[in-house]
Amino acid sequence: MKLGLTRFSIVIAVLCVLLLGAGAVSLVFVDDSAANSRIAFQMFETVLMLLVIFAPAMLNRVVHIKVPAALDIMFVGFCFCSLILGDVADFYGHFEWWDNLQHGLSGILLGIVAYELINLFNRMEGNSLRFPPLMVFMWVVCFALSVGAVWEIMEFITDDLFGLNSQQYLVGSGTFDATEPLLGHEALRDTMSDLMLDLGGAFSIALFGFFYLEKRNLHKGV
């Protein structure tokens, strides 16, 4: 059975399997609850990465939506940088700018995905409905912000389950720092900054799409 994975995705999948194997071995030999919790979280993130890798292929197989190879590579590459490099390799702790970079890029990527989805709907055979540019603009922004909000909810849940600092509500940097909690406005800074970066990236794509559609409609005399 052909999986339809790109070579890039295959390489990342092999790496994830190796990481899962190393994590399983570590859980057997490491006798420290805090370390085991960290390893379990890293394995959880690696499993999520594997699901991401196979998501485009499953989308094509189940609902017959073909994800363009370029978008597939961008999607898998971004998730690798966020889940594996960011959390498993703790780039979030080593590089203060890594989190901001990922959220800015996520807004752009989610904006592209939203734009492709609505274009796919517009291209459906027999579909007489065509969304106006302003509606496309609103859809792209709302889609990206919605996914960004779901991500923040997931971070909140994993912080509770694994005792992590994904939302930076504790003093320090990185996912695995756990010192005294921040108070008031500062405790919200990371989450709100992430959502605003998501908004900025999505807004740039939405604005581009708006003017592109306006120009195309003008040429068609719509």
XYZ file of C-alpha atoms in Angstrom:
222
model
C 0.000 0.000 0.000
C 1.471 3.304 -1.106
C 1.418 5.948 1.598
C 2.091 8.875 -0.706
C 4.694 10.460 1.580
C 7.312 12.848 0.290
C 10.965 11.911 0.775
C 11.242 14.705 3.317
C 8.357 13.243 5.338
C 9.878 9.756 5.188
C 13.170 11.038 6.632
C 11.341 12.855 9.431
C 9.208 9.756 10.141
C 12.287 7.535 10.473
C 13.860 10.053 12.842
C 10.681 10.115 14.954
C 10.623 6.318 15.217
C 14.239 6.375 16.399
C 13.379 9.056 18.972
C 10.454 6.984 20.240
C 12.724 3.970 20.611
C 15.296 6.010 22.518
C 12.544 7.422 24.746
C 11.158 3.968 25.540
C 14.629 2.718 26.514
C 15.187 5.814 28.662
C 11.933 5.246 30.549
C 13.153 1.778 31.504
C 16.552 2.850 32.817
C 15.910 6.350 34.201
C 14.778 6.266 37.823
C 13.628 9.839 38.358
C 9.980 10.944 38.251
C 10.703 14.451 36.908
C 12.960 13.100 34.170
C 10.428 10.396 33.278
C 7.684 13.007 33.008
C 9.861 15.021 30.646
C 10.652 11.936 28.546
C 6.957 10.955 28.430
C 6.066 14.431 27.171
C 8.783 14.270 24.518
C 7.443 10.899 23.365
C 3.926 12.363 23.253
C 5.194 15.205 21.048
C 6.970 12.686 18.790
C 3.761 10.681 18.343
C 1.971 13.924 17.422
C 4.687 14.547 14.849
C 4.069 11.119 13.297
C 0.345 11.877 13.095
C 1.145 15.150 11.353
C 3.348 13.348 8.819
C 0.606 10.921 7.826
C -2.256 13.460 7.975
C -1.961 14.673 4.321
C -1.839 11.075 3.020
C -4.876 10.103 5.110
C -6.715 13.229 3.948
C -6.123 12.178 0.351
C -7.145 8.572 1.016
C -10.293 9.291 3.086
C -11.806 12.421 1.528
C -9.773 12.520 -1.713
C -8.233 15.923 -1.069
C -4.731 16.073 -2.526
C -2.404 18.296 -0.519
C 0.164 19.968 -2.793
C 3.682 18.622 -2.193
C 5.059 22.102 -1.422
C 2.365 22.708 1.220
C 2.938 19.217 2.642
C 6.668 19.883 3.047
C 6.032 23.299 4.615
C 3.497 21.826 7.041
C 5.691 18.890 8.095
C 8.781 21.107 8.297
C 7.034 23.647 10.498
C 5.697 20.975 12.870
C 9.154 19.399 13.060
C 10.646 22.753 14.064
C 7.887 23.316 16.630
C 7.393 19.858 18.160
C 10.739 18.108 17.749
C 13.273 20.933 17.702
C 11.196 23.213 19.928
C 10.111 20.788 22.658
C 12.092 17.554 22.297
C 15.416 19.317 21.614
C 14.304 22.259 23.830
C 15.056 25.010 21.317
C 12.427 27.029 23.188
C 14.731 27.015 26.203
C 17.977 27.581 24.301
C 16.766 30.351 21.965
C 14.390 32.995 23.306
C 13.300 34.002 19.787
C 12.367 30.466 18.691
C 8.812 30.588 20.079
C 8.051 33.952 18.461
C 9.453 32.728 15.143
C 7.276 29.608 15.237
C 4.084 31.508 16.009
C 4.735 34.104 13.327
C 5.327 31.332 10.793
C 2.315 29.368 12.037
C 0.055 32.340 11.318
C 1.421 32.511 7.773
C 1.147 28.751 7.225
C -2.371 28.540 8.652
C -3.331 31.497 6.490
C -2.082 29.636 3.413
C -3.992 26.504 4.450
C -7.191 28.524 4.971
C -6.751 30.236 1.595
C -6.202 26.877 -0.133
C -9.293 25.399 1.552
C -11.611 28.158 0.382
C -10.092 28.053 -3.115
C -10.691 24.297 -3.146
C -14.341 24.924 -2.324
C -14.599 27.572 -5.042
C -13.139 25.159 -7.604
C -15.594 22.338 -6.817
C -17.523 21.183 -9.852
C -21.056 22.498 -9.938
C -20.448 25.014 -7.183
C -22.037 28.318 -8.160
C -21.131 30.092 -4.910
C -18.029 32.273 -5.022
C -16.914 33.976 -1.837
C -16.157 37.699 -2.187
C -12.638 38.922 -1.282
C -13.748 40.416 2.046
C -15.297 37.099 3.105
C -12.101 35.274 2.140
C -10.105 37.783 4.190
C -12.269 37.185 7.270
C -12.184 33.397 6.830
C -8.380 33.275 6.613
C -7.904 35.384 9.750
C -10.584 33.550 11.773
C -9.326 30.108 10.733
C -5.737 30.858 11.764
C -6.787 32.407 15.077
C -9.093 29.466 15.844
C -6.329 26.919 15.316
C -3.956 29.118 17.312
C -6.457 29.187 20.191
C -6.795 25.387 20.097
C -3.000 25.130 20.268
C -2.932 27.340 23.362
C -5.589 25.144 24.969
C -3.432 22.091 24.245
C -0.428 23.811 25.820
C -2.502 24.597 28.919
C -3.582 20.949 29.210
C -0.075 19.526 28.714
C 1.317 21.972 31.282
C -1.177 20.539 33.780
C -0.570 16.904 32.840
C 3.226 16.972 32.661
C 4.087 19.891 34.970
C 5.611 21.917 32.117
C 6.049 25.596 31.319
C 4.839 25.663 27.694
C 2.785 28.813 28.272
C 5.595 30.532 30.152
C 3.498 31.171 33.248
C 6.550 30.350 35.393
C 9.715 32.410 35.723
C 12.320 31.117 33.278
C 12.445 30.133 29.631
C 11.735 26.945 27.749
C 9.213 24.179 28.112
C 10.885 22.406 31.006
C 11.652 25.270 33.379
C 9.583 25.148 36.549
C 10.256 27.887 39.080
C 7.951 30.342 40.845
C 4.789 31.419 38.988
C 4.402 34.802 37.334
C 1.609 37.066 38.548
C -1.077 39.179 36.913
C -0.487 40.545 33.435
C 2.930 38.891 33.083
C 1.386 35.425 33.450
C -0.676 36.108 30.301
C 2.104 37.646 28.221
C 3.299 34.507 26.410
C -0.163 33.260 25.479
C -1.377 36.640 24.258
C 1.881 37.323 22.390
C 1.533 33.955 20.640
C -2.017 34.730 19.544
C -1.029 38.199 18.313
C 1.823 36.693 16.276
C -0.634 34.166 14.831
C -2.898 37.083 13.936
C -0.067 39.046 12.312
C 1.012 36.133 10.121
C -2.552 35.293 9.096
C -3.371 38.955 8.450
C -0.493 39.244 5.970
C -1.765 36.243 3.972
C -5.377 37.419 4.201
C -4.410 40.870 2.948
C -2.455 39.391 0.045
C -5.397 37.143 -0.843
C -7.840 40.044 -0.634
C -5.945 42.242 -3.100
C -5.204 39.277 -5.382
C -8.907 38.393 -5.616
C -9.889 42.049 -6.057
C -7.429 42.372 -8.930
C -8.610 39.123 -10.517
C -12.270 40.145 -10.234
C -11.455 43.539 -11.734
C -9.845 41.891 -14.758
C -12.890 39.629 -15.140
C -15.199 42.598 -14.869
C -16.935 41.188 -11.782
